[in-house]
PDB file of C-alpha atoms in Angstrom:
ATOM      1  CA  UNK A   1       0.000   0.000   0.000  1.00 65.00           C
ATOM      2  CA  UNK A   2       1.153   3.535  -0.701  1.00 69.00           C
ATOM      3  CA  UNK A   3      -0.187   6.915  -0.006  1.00 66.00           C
ATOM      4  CA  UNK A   4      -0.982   8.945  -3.065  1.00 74.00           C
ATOM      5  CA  UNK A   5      -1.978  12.258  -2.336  1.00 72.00           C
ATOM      6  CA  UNK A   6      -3.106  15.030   0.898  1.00 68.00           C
ATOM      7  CA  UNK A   7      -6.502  16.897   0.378  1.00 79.00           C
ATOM      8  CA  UNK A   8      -8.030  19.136   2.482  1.00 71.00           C
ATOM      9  CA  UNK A   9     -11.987  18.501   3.400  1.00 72.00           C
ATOM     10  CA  UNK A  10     -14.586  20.337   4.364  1.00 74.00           C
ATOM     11  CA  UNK A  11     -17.123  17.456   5.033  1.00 76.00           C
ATOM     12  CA  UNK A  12     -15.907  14.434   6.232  1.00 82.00           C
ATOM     13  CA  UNK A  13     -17.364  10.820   5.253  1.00 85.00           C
ATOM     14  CA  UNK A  14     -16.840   8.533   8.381  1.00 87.00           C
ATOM     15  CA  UNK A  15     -16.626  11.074  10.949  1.00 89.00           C
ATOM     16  CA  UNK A  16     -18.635  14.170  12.070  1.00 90.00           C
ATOM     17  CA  UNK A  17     -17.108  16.931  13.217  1.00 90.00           C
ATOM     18  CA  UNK A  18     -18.206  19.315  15.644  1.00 90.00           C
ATOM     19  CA  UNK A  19     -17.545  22.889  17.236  1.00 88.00           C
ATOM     20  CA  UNK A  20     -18.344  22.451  21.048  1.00 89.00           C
ATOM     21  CA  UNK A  21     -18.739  26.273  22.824  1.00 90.00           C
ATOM     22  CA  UNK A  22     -17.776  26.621  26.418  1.00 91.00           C
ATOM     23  CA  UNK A  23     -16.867  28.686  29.668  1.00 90.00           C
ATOM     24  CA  UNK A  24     -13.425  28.544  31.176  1.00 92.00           C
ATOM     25  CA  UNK A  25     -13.421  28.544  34.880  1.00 93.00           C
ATOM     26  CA  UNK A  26     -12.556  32.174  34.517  1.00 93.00           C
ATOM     27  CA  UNK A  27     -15.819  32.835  32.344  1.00 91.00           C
ATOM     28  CA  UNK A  28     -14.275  33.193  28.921  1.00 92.00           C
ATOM     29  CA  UNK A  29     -16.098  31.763  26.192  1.00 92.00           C
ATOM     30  CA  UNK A  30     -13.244  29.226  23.623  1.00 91.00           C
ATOM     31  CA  UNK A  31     -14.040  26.844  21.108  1.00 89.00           C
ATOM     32  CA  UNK A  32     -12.923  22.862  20.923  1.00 89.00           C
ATOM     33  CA  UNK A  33     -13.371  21.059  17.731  1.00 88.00           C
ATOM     34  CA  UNK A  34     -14.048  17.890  17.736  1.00 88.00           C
ATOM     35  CA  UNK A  35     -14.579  14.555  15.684  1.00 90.00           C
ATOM     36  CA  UNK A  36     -16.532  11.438  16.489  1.00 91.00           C
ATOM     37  CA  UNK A  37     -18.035   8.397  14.626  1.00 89.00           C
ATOM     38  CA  UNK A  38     -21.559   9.528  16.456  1.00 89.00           C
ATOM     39  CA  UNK A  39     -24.174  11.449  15.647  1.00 88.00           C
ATOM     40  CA  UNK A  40     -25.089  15.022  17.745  1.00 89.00           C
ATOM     41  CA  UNK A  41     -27.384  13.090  20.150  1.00 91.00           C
ATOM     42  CA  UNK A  42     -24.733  10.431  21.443  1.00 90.00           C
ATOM     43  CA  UNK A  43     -22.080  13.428  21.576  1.00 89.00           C
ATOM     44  CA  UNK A  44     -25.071  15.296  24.010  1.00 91.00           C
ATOM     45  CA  UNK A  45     -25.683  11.971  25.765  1.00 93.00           C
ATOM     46  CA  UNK A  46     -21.508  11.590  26.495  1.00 91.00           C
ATOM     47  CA  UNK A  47     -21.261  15.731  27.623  1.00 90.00           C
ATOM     48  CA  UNK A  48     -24.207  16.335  29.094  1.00 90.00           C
ATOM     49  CA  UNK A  49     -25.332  13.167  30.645  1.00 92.00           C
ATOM     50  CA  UNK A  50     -21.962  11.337  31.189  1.00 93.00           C
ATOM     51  CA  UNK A  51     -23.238   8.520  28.946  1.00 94.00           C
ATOM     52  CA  UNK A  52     -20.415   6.009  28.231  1.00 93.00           C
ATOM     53  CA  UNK A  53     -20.373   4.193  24.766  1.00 93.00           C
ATOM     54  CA  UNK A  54     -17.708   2.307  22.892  1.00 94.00           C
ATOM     55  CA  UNK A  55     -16.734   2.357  19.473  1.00 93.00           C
ATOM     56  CA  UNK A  56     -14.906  -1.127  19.192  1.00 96.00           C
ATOM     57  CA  UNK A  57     -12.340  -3.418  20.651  1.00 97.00           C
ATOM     58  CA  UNK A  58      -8.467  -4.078  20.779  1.00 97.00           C
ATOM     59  CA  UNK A  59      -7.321  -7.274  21.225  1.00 98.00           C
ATOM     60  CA  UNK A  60      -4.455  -8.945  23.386  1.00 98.00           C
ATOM     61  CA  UNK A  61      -4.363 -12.250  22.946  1.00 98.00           C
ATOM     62  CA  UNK A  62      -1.388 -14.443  24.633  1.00 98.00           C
ATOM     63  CA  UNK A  63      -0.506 -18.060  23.728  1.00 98.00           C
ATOM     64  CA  UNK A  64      -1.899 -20.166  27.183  1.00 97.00           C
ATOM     65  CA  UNK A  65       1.394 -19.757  29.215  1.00 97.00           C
ATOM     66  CA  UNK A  66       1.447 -15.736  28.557  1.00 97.00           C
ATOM     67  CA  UNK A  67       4.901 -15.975  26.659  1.00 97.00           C
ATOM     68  CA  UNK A  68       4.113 -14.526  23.734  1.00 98.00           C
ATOM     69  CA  UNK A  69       1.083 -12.181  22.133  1.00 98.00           C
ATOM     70  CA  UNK A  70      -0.260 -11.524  18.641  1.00 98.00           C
ATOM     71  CA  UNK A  71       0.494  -8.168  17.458  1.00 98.00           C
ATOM     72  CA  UNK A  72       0.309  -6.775  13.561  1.00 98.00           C
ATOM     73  CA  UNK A  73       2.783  -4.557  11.657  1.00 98.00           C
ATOM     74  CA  UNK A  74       0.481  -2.883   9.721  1.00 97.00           C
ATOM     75  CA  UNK A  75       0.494   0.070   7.437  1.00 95.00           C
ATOM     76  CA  UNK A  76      -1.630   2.727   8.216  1.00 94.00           C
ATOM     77  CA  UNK A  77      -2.619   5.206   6.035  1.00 91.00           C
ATOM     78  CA  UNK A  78      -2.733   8.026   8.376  1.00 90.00           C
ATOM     79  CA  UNK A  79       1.189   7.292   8.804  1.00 92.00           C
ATOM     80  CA  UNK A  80       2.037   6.363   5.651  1.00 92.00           C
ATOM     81  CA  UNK A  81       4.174   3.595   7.171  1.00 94.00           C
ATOM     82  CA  UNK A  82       3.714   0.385   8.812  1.00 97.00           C
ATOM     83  CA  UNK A  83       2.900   0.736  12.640  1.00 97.00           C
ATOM     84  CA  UNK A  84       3.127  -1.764  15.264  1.00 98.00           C
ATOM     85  CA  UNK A  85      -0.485  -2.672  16.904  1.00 97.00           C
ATOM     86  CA  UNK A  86      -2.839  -5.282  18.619  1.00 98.00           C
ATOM     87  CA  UNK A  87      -5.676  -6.466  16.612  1.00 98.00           C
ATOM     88  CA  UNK A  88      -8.650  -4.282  16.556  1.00 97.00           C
ATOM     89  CA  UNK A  89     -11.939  -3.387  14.676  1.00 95.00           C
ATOM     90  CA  UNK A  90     -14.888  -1.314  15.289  1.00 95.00           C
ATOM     91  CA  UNK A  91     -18.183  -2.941  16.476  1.00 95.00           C
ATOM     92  CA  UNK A  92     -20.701  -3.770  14.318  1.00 94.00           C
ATOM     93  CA  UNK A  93     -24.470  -3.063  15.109  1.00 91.00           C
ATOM     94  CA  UNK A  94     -26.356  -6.166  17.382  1.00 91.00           C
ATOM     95  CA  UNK A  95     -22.724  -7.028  18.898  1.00 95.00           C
ATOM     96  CA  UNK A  96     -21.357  -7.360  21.734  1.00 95.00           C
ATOM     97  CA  UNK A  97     -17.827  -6.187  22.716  1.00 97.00           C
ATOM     98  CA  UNK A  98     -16.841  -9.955  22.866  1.00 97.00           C
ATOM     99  CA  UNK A  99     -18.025 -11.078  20.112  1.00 97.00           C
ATOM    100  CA  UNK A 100     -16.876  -8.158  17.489  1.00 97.00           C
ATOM    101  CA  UNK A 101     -13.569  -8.719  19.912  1.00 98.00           C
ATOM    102  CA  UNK A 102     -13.298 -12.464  18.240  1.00 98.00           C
ATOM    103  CA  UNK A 103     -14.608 -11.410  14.696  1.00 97.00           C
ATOM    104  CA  UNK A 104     -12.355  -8.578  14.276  1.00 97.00           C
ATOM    105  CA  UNK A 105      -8.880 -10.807  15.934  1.00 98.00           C
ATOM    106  CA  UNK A 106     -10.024 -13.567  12.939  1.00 98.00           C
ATOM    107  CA  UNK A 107     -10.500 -11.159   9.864  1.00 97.00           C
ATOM    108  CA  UNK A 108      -7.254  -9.688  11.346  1.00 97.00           C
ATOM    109  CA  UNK A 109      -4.993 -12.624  12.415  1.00 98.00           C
ATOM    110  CA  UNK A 110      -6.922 -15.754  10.957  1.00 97.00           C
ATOM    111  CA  UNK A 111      -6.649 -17.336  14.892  1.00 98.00           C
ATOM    112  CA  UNK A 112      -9.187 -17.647  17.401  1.00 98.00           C
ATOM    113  CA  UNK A 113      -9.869 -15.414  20.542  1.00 98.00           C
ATOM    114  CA  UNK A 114     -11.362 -16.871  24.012  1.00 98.00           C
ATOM    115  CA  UNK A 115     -11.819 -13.938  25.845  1.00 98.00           C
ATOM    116  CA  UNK A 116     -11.354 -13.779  29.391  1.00 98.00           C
ATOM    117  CA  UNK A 117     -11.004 -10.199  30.707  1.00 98.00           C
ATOM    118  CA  UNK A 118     -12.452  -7.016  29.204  1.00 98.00           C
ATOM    119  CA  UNK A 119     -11.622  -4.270  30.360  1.00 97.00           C
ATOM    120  CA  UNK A 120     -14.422  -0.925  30.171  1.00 96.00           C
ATOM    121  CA  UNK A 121     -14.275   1.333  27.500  1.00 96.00           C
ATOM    122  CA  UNK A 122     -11.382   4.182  27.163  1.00 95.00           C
ATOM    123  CA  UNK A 123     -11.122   7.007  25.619  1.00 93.00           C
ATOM    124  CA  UNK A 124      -8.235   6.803  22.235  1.00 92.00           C
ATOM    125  CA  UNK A 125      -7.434  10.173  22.009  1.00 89.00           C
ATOM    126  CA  UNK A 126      -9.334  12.419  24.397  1.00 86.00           C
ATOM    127  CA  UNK A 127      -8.048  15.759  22.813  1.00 84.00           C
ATOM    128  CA  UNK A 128      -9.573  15.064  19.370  1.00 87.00           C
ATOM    129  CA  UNK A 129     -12.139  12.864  18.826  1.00 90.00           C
ATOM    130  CA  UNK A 130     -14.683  10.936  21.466  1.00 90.00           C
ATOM    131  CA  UNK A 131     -13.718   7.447  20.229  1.00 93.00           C
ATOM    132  CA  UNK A 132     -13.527   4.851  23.015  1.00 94.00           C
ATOM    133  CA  UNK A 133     -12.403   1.703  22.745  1.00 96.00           C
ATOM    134  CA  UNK A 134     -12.391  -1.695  25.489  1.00 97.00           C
ATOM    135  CA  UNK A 135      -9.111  -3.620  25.486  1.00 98.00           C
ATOM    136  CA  UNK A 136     -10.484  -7.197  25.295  1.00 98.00           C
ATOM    137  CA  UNK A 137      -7.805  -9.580  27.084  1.00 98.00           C
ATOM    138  CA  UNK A 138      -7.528 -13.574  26.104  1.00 98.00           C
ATOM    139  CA  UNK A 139      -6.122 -16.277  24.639  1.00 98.00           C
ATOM    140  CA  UNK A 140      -4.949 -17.627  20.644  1.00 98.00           C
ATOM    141  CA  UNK A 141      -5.582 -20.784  19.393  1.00 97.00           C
ATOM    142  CA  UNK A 142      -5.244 -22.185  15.537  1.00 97.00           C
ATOM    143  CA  UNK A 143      -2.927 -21.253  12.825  1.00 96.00           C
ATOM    144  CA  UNK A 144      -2.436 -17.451  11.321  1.00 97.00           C
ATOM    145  CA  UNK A 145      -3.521 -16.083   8.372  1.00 96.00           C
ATOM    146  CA  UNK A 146      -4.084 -13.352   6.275  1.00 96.00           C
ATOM    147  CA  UNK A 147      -7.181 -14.970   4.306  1.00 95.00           C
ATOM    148  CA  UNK A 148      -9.741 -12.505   6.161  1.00 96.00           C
ATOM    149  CA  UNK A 149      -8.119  -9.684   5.898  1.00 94.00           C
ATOM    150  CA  UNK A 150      -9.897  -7.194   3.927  1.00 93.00           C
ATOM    151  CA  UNK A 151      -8.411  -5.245   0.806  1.00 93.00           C
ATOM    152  CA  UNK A 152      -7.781  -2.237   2.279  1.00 91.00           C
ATOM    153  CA  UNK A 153      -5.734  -4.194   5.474  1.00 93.00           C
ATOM    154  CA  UNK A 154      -1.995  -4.629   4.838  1.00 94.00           C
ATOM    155  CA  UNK A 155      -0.909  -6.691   8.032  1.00 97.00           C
ATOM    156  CA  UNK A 156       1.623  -9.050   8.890  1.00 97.00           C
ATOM    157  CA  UNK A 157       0.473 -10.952  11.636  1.00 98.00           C
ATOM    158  CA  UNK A 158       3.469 -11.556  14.759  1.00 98.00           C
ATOM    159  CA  UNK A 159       3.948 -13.831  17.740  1.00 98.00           C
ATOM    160  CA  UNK A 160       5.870 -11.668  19.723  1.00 98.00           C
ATOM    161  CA  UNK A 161       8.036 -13.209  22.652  1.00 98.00           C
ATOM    162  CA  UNK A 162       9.631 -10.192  25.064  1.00 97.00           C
ATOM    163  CA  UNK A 163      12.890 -10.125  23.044  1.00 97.00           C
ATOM    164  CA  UNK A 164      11.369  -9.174  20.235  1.00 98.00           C
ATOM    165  CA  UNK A 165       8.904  -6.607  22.433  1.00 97.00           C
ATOM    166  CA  UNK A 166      12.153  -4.990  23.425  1.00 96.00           C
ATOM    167  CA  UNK A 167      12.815  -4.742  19.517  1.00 97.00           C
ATOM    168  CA  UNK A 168      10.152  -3.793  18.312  1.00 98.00           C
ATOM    169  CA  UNK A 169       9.626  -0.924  21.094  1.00 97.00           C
ATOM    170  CA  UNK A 170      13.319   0.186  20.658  1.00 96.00           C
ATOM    171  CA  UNK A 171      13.308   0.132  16.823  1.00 97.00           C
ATOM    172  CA  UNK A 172      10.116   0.281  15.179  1.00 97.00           C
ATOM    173  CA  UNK A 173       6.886   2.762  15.342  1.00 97.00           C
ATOM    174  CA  UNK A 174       4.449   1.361  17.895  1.00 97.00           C
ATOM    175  CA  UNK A 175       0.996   3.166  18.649  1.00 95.00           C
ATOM    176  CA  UNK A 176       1.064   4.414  21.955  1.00 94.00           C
ATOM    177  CA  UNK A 177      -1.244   1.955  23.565  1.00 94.00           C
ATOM    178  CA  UNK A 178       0.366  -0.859  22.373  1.00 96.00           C
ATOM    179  CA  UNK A 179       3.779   0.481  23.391  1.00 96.00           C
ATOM    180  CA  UNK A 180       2.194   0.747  27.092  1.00 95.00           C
ATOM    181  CA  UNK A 181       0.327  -3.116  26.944  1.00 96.00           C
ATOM    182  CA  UNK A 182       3.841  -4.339  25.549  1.00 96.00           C
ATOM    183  CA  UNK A 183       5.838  -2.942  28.559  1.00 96.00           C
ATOM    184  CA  UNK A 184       3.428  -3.719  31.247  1.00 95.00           C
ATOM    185  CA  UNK A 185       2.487  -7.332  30.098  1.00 96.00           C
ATOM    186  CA  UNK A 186       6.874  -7.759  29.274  1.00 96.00           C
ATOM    187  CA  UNK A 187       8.003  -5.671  32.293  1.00 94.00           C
ATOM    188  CA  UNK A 188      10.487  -4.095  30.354  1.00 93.00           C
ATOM    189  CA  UNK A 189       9.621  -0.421  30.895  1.00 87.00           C
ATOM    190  CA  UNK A 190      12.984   1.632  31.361  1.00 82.00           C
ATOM    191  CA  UNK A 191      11.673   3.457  33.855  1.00 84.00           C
ATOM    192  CA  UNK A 192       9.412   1.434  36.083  1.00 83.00           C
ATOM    193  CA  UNK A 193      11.107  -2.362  35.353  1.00 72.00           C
ATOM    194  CA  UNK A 194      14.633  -3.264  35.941  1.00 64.00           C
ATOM    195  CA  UNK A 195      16.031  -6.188  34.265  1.00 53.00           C
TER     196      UNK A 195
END
């Protein structure tokens, strides 16, 4: 995959975008734009109401005797590289967390999920858009593959054992959350951990 081109938009197809008024604590009146995949009313129901609602899942999945987890290096357009990840998809309308958890880690990875732990939904980027995601914690089984991936997915699929976590986090470009879920579940945060 290769980006072709940078246009800017006015109207945007997935997302909504929205200007959100408000009062600082001092009584000035600012401006925050945001996006989000929801409509006006769920936006209303999240400020207003402190409504909670998630978008999708992200998977970490471990082999049974937590030595290793499935992670993807996958290009992302928005980088125009290849980024290190977990598995994750947005849910689908009539699902469940766990169940678009295991549909979205087989069109991914090709494997299977049991879930065993998820954990409640999270803001992704609180600063620009209201997206929240649960991290759904479990175990692989079968074989990989990219048969399921879609066309517009470009992912190699990775058992990663915690030499090749240090890699990867030393060398290569990992989204922040799965920097963070690779140094906890490894213990090999520089700061924190000690080897």
């Amino acid at each position: 995959m290769k980006v072709k081109s940078i246009e800017a938009i006015n109207e945007l197809k997935y997302l909504k975008s929205y200007n959100i008024k408000y009062h600082t604590k001092t009584g000035k009146e600012k401006e925050c734009e945001l996006v989000s995949r929801g409509d006006s009313n769920r936006l209303e129901k999240e400020i207003f109401h402190h409504q909670s609602f998630t978008d999708g899942a992200m998977v970490f999945a471990t082999n049974e005797e937590k030595s290793n987890v499935v992670m993807l290096k996958e290009f992302r357009v928005s980088a125009g590289r290849y980024v290190y990840m977990f598995p994750a998809g947005l849910i689908e309308t009539g699902e469940d967390i766990q169940l678009a958890a295991k549909r979205e880690f087989k069109e991914e990875t090709g494997l299977l999920l049991k879930p065993q732990f998820v954990e409640k939904e999270r803001y992704v980027s609180v600063g620009i858009i209201n997206e929240r995601v649960n991290i759904v914690y479990g175990t692989y089984s079968g074989v990989a593959s990219k048969a399921y991936q879609e066309d517009t997915e470009d992912a190699d699929i990775l058992i990663v054992n915690k030499d090749e976590a240090r890699r990867i986090l030393n060398e290569e470009e990992v989204s922040i959350r799965s920097a963070m879920l690779l140094q906890n579940f490894f213990k090999i945060h520089p700061f924190f951990d000690k080897d």
